[in-house]
XYZ file of N, CA and C in Angstrom:
408
model
N 36.576 -11.850 8.909
C 35.347 -11.848 9.640
C 35.573 -11.186 11.010
N 34.023 -10.089 10.771
C 34.373 -9.256 12.238
C 33.801 -10.191 13.180
N 34.316 -9.490 14.351
C 33.807 -10.279 15.458
C 32.222 -9.620 15.828
N 31.668 -10.944 16.313
C 29.997 -11.000 16.608
C 29.536 -9.305 17.334
N 30.195 -9.451 18.439
C 29.986 -8.100 19.174
C 30.065 -6.910 18.498
N 30.988 -6.595 17.577
C 31.385 -5.340 17.232
C 30.746 -5.256 16.095
N 29.787 -5.934 15.244
C 28.572 -5.933 14.421
C 27.278 -5.592 14.551
N 27.185 -6.464 15.852
C 25.597 -6.384 16.156
C 24.733 -5.115 16.567
N 25.411 -4.340 17.099
C 24.594 -3.000 16.842
C 24.416 -2.519 15.510
N 25.365 -2.706 14.592
C 25.169 -2.409 13.203
C 24.548 -3.128 12.662
N 24.031 -4.301 12.810
C 23.011 -5.518 12.709
C 21.595 -4.580 12.947
N 21.605 -4.476 13.901
C 20.645 -4.041 14.896
C 19.779 -2.558 14.326
N 20.976 -1.302 13.842
C 20.591 -0.710 13.248
C 19.581 -0.888 12.143
N 19.456 -2.006 11.469
C 18.329 -2.110 10.191
C 17.573 -3.365 10.907
N 17.844 -4.433 11.333
C 16.867 -5.082 12.204
C 15.954 -4.935 12.823
N 16.314 -3.865 13.964
C 15.481 -2.923 14.385
C 14.001 -2.632 13.627
N 14.341 -1.958 12.286
C 13.243 -1.298 11.637
C 12.818 -2.042 10.706
N 12.866 -3.314 10.887
C 11.866 -4.251 9.980
C 13.207 -5.194 8.609
N 14.400 -4.903 8.713
C 14.989 -5.640 7.504
C 15.234 -6.830 8.082
N 15.339 -7.683 7.165
C 15.741 -9.320 7.343
C 17.140 -9.292 7.098
N 17.862 -9.978 7.940
C 19.319 -10.647 7.224
C 19.430 -11.624 6.608
N 20.063 -11.797 5.515
C 19.926 -12.817 5.037
C 22.081 -13.471 4.988
N 21.765 -14.583 5.469
C 23.420 -14.693 5.918
C 23.744 -16.120 4.888
N 22.844 -16.444 3.906
C 23.030 -17.721 2.964
C 22.970 -17.087 1.536
N 23.612 -17.685 0.831
C 23.249 -17.847 -0.682
C 21.842 -17.969 -1.058
N 21.311 -19.058 -0.347
C 19.911 -19.720 -0.347
C 18.858 -18.188 -0.116
N 19.398 -17.935 1.239
C 18.677 -16.983 1.616
C 18.553 -15.335 0.738
N 19.341 -15.355 0.243
C 19.515 -14.187 -0.881
C 18.984 -14.360 -2.436
N 18.864 -15.775 -2.807
C 17.860 -16.411 -3.713
C 16.366 -16.167 -3.289
N 16.004 -16.486 -2.435
C 14.469 -16.587 -1.941
C 14.329 -15.368 -2.131
N 14.901 -14.327 -1.208
C 14.800 -13.018 -1.218
C 14.458 -12.197 -2.693
N 15.182 -12.745 -3.637
C 15.353 -11.885 -4.721
C 13.829 -12.874 -5.745
N 13.648 -13.363 -5.096
C 11.864 -14.028 -5.607
C 11.073 -13.544 -5.337
N 10.873 -12.632 -4.333
C 9.645 -11.791 -3.805
C 9.307 -10.977 -4.852
N 7.853 -11.390 -4.888
C 7.309 -10.121 -5.674
C 7.275 -8.824 -5.466
N 7.403 -7.711 -6.182
C 7.043 -6.508 -5.366
C 8.480 -5.923 -5.605
N 8.641 -4.483 -4.763
C 9.840 -4.095 -4.561
C 10.717 -4.828 -3.356
N 12.300 -4.679 -3.318
C 12.728 -5.033 -2.439
C 14.349 -4.213 -2.307
N 14.479 -3.747 -1.220
C 15.538 -2.670 -0.828
C 16.275 -3.673 0.067
N 17.651 -3.994 -1.301
C 18.878 -4.644 -0.360
C 20.114 -3.759 0.227
N 20.200 -4.120 1.273
C 21.388 -2.636 2.053
C 22.560 -3.718 2.299
N 23.634 -3.663 1.586
C 24.831 -4.073 1.845
C 25.715 -3.282 3.044
N 25.776 -4.072 4.677
C 25.936 -3.269 5.605
C 27.471 -3.369 5.779
N 27.658 -2.347 6.287
C 29.287 -2.292 6.510
C 29.794 -1.803 7.592
N 31.058 -2.067 8.250
C 31.662 -1.596 9.327
C 32.282 -0.226 9.093
N 32.390 -0.024 7.784
C 33.104 1.445 7.781
C 32.351 2.485 7.860
N 32.903 3.052 9.025
C 32.551 4.316 9.627
C 32.070 5.730 8.525
N 33.160 5.974 7.488
C 32.896 6.951 6.802
C 31.688 7.094 5.833
N 31.115 5.793 5.333
C 30.069 5.782 4.687
C 28.673 5.326 5.518
N 29.021 4.209 6.211
C 27.651 3.375 6.782
C 27.251 4.139 7.683
N 27.940 5.271 8.528
C 27.770 5.702 9.800
C 26.379 6.418 9.192
N 26.612 6.754 7.889
C 25.371 7.848 7.489
C 24.312 6.843 6.643
N 24.733 5.516 6.200
C 23.901 4.442 5.052
C 23.117 4.056 5.948
N 23.374 3.723 7.194
C 21.778 2.951 8.074
C 21.358 3.799 8.288
N 21.238 5.334 8.719
C 20.278 6.116 9.041
C 19.871 6.678 7.690
N 20.552 6.614 6.656
C 19.657 7.210 5.249
C 18.557 6.043 4.828
N 19.058 5.289 5.319
C 17.473 3.857 4.834
C 16.553 3.913 5.944
N 17.010 4.584 7.236
C 16.023 4.512 8.068
C 14.640 5.489 7.779
N 15.476 6.435 7.779
C 14.698 8.216 6.897
C 13.777 7.698 6.054
N 14.709 7.462 5.146
C 13.670 6.835 3.423
C 12.596 6.238 3.647
N 12.272 5.137 5.129
C 11.131 4.801 5.243
C 10.086 5.301 5.831
N 10.358 6.766 6.081
C 8.907 7.637 6.351
C 8.168 7.948 5.619
N 8.749 7.717 4.336
C 7.969 7.842 3.218
C 6.789 7.269 3.128
N 5.540 7.600 2.241
C 4.448 7.209 1.799
C 4.674 5.845 1.108
N 5.533 5.906 -0.365
C 5.662 4.565 -0.639
C 7.010 4.228 -0.140
N 7.036 2.776 -0.561
C 8.623 2.303 0.402
C 8.463 0.862 -0.060
N 9.193 0.384 -0.041
C 9.514 -1.056 -0.747
C 8.708 -1.943 0.255
N 8.111 -2.788 -0.514
C 7.687 -4.078 0.131
C 8.414 -4.930 0.957
N 9.613 -5.124 0.203
C 10.765 -6.115 1.487
C 11.865 -5.394 1.571
N 12.460 -5.688 2.909
C 13.730 -5.065 3.204
C 14.369 -6.019 3.765
N 15.916 -5.983 3.011
C 16.641 -7.227 3.416
C 18.113 -6.781 3.316
N 19.062 -7.368 4.260
C 20.709 -6.864 4.331
C 21.101 -7.999 4.249
N 22.304 -7.795 3.584
C 23.420 -8.778 3.951
C 24.840 -7.460 4.509
N 25.786 -8.496 5.444
C 26.694 -7.367 5.854
C 28.036 -8.216 5.372
N 28.607 -7.192 4.753
C 29.882 -7.159 4.468
C 30.920 -7.640 4.931
N 32.088 -8.553 5.130
C 32.646 -8.818 5.486
C 32.257 -10.129 6.933
N 31.121 -10.391 7.330
C 30.744 -11.182 7.708
C 30.036 -12.240 7.447
N 28.711 -11.947 6.384
C 27.968 -13.119 5.772
C 29.009 -13.270 4.075
N 30.019 -13.739 3.958
C 30.593 -13.154 2.656
C 30.098 -14.071 1.496
N 29.530 -15.298 1.429
C 28.947 -15.835 0.594
C 27.621 -15.366 -0.042
N 26.919 -14.536 1.221
C 25.590 -14.161 0.983
C 26.042 -12.617 0.255
N 26.825 -12.134 0.775
C 27.081 -10.578 0.001
C 27.711 -10.779 -1.235
N 28.736 -11.512 -1.330
C 28.798 -12.316 -2.751
C 27.473 -12.722 -3.950
N 26.678 -13.330 -3.276
C 25.794 -13.193 -4.228
C 24.685 -12.018 -4.501
N 24.128 -11.491 -3.345
C 23.820 -10.037 -3.531
C 24.650 -9.158 -4.513
N 26.029 -9.155 -4.276
C 26.641 -8.347 -5.124
C 26.559 -8.410 -6.921
N 26.730 -9.753 -6.725
C 26.262 -10.777 -8.396
C 25.044 -10.398 -9.009
N 24.003 -10.059 -8.319
C 22.567 -9.477 -9.293
C 22.491 -7.677 -9.148
N 23.981 -7.077 -8.316
C 23.827 -5.732 -8.624
C 24.702 -5.523 -9.684
N 25.424 -6.579 -10.708
C 25.981 -6.226 -11.873
C 25.431 -5.307 -13.214
N 25.739 -4.258 -13.412
C 26.890 -4.137 -13.847
C 27.789 -3.421 -12.945
N 27.188 -2.737 -11.750
C 27.798 -2.121 -10.645
C 28.835 -2.754 -9.850
N 30.238 -2.547 -9.725
C 31.235 -2.857 -8.772
C 30.798 -3.049 -7.269
N 31.328 -4.416 -6.677
C 31.092 -4.226 -5.523
C 31.474 -3.026 -4.782
N 30.449 -2.855 -3.737
C 31.166 -1.345 -2.929
C 30.155 -1.727 -1.211
N 31.034 -1.062 -0.501
C 30.284 -1.393 1.002
C 30.361 -0.289 1.672
N 29.433 0.205 2.085
C 27.746 0.097 1.767
C 27.263 0.135 0.824
N 26.199 0.056 0.218
C 25.736 0.064 -1.039
C 24.169 -0.556 -0.805
N 23.578 0.340 -1.458
C 22.122 -0.145 -1.575
C 21.519 -0.206 -3.152
N 20.583 -1.226 -3.190
C 20.289 -1.730 -4.303
C 18.657 -1.771 -3.938
N 17.636 -1.570 -5.219
C 16.365 -1.443 -5.062
C 15.990 -2.369 -6.431
N 15.097 -3.753 -6.048
C 14.900 -4.568 -7.080
C 13.266 -4.524 -7.041
N 12.741 -4.767 -8.668
C 11.438 -4.680 -8.731
C 11.363 -6.041 -9.095
N 10.130 -6.698 -8.470
C 10.255 -8.409 -9.066
C 11.327 -8.923 -9.530
N 12.260 -8.834 -8.939
C 13.846 -9.540 -9.174
C 14.808 -8.650 -10.119
N 14.474 -7.357 -10.778
C 15.105 -6.590 -11.548
C 15.588 -5.368 -10.819
N 17.034 -5.702 -10.847
C 17.639 -4.202 -10.423
C 17.060 -2.779 -11.192
N 16.898 -1.867 -10.241
C 16.134 -0.534 -10.823
C 16.717 0.690 -10.421
N 17.516 0.479 -9.064
C 18.100 1.649 -8.682
C 19.318 1.538 -7.846
N 20.383 1.773 -7.540
C 21.331 1.412 -7.147
C 22.170 2.822 -6.638
N 22.802 2.855 -5.395
C 23.717 3.453 -4.909
C 24.613 3.296 -4.168
N 25.757 3.396 -5.031
C 27.070 2.853 -4.766
C 27.618 3.416 -3.614
N 28.725 3.167 -2.919
C 29.208 3.857 -1.782
C 29.810 5.077 -1.873
N 30.133 5.577 -3.250
C 30.748 7.124 -3.494
C 29.521 7.504 -3.881
N 28.130 6.926 -3.711
C 26.818 8.073 -3.414
C 26.595 8.335 -2.152
N 27.392 7.411 -1.458
C 26.878 7.588 0.622
C 27.940 8.465 1.052
N 29.015 7.601 0.525
C 30.167 8.490 1.386
C 30.321 9.952 1.322
N 30.342 10.749 2.315
C 30.438 11.761 2.577
C 29.369 12.946 2.646
N 27.889 12.018 2.341
C 26.840 12.623 2.347
C 25.997 12.217 3.597
N 25.407 13.510 3.900
C 24.414 13.413 5.009
C 23.279 12.331 4.759
N 22.626 11.696 5.967
C 21.784 10.765 6.041
C 20.533 11.289 5.417
N 19.996 12.438 5.425
C 19.000 12.803 4.650
C 18.987 12.906 3.222
N 20.061 13.285 2.599
C 20.988 13.080 1.250
C 20.182 11.624 0.681
N 20.707 10.853 1.363
C 20.984 9.538 1.128
C 19.530 9.161 0.758
N 18.818 9.578 2.108
C 17.161 9.207 2.271
C 16.747 9.823 0.799
N 16.702 11.012 0.551
C 16.225 11.526 -0.555
C 16.319 10.930 -1.786
N 17.534 10.545 -1.977
C 17.651 9.717 -3.041
C 17.145 8.515 -3.593
N 16.937 7.629 -1.702
C 16.041 6.295 -1.930
C 15.042 6.619 -2.099
N 13.980 7.889 -1.735
C 13.180 8.326 -1.346
C 12.466 8.350 -3.231
N 13.426 9.190 -3.956
C 13.067 9.440 -5.188
C 12.765 8.136 -5.928
N 13.553 6.977 -5.920
C 13.558 5.699 -6.302
C 12.092 4.842 -5.766
N 11.782 5.096 -4.616
C 10.589 4.635 -4.204
C 9.509 5.083 -4.712
N 9.608 6.548 -4.912
C 8.220 7.143 -5.642
C 8.610 6.810 -7.137
N 9.223 6.241 -7.509
C 9.138 6.099 -8.888
C 8.955 4.333 -9.465
N 9.454 4.030 -8.259
C 9.309 2.299 -8.556
C 8.548 1.197 -7.720
N 7.599 1.978 -6.402
C 7.405 1.486 -6.038
C 5.924 1.954 -5.668
């Protein structure tokens, strides 16, 4: 587990723009029952990838079409919630950070760590926007 003070600003990067934090398995299950589209961001401390993942998610939300629901779990902090969210992202292997778009509970688009790491926030946002334009 990471210290609360360390992850607080990383959590706030997403909660300040409307993401709801999911801390328990029950939170994740309820979020996956929501109608419409749901973006799930697996947040992470990893500076090499997460540093651009969070800004990429923020930039993507400037698009006309965007998900109905925004939720996040924090890898290394909310262990059970993260595991449950990752279970719903199968067949993709667990990775942090990662982002998944669900439509009525069905996985329709996935950004794994290797799609995020080494890419600028604008490129990450473009990938997400393409998915929003198709599924939202």
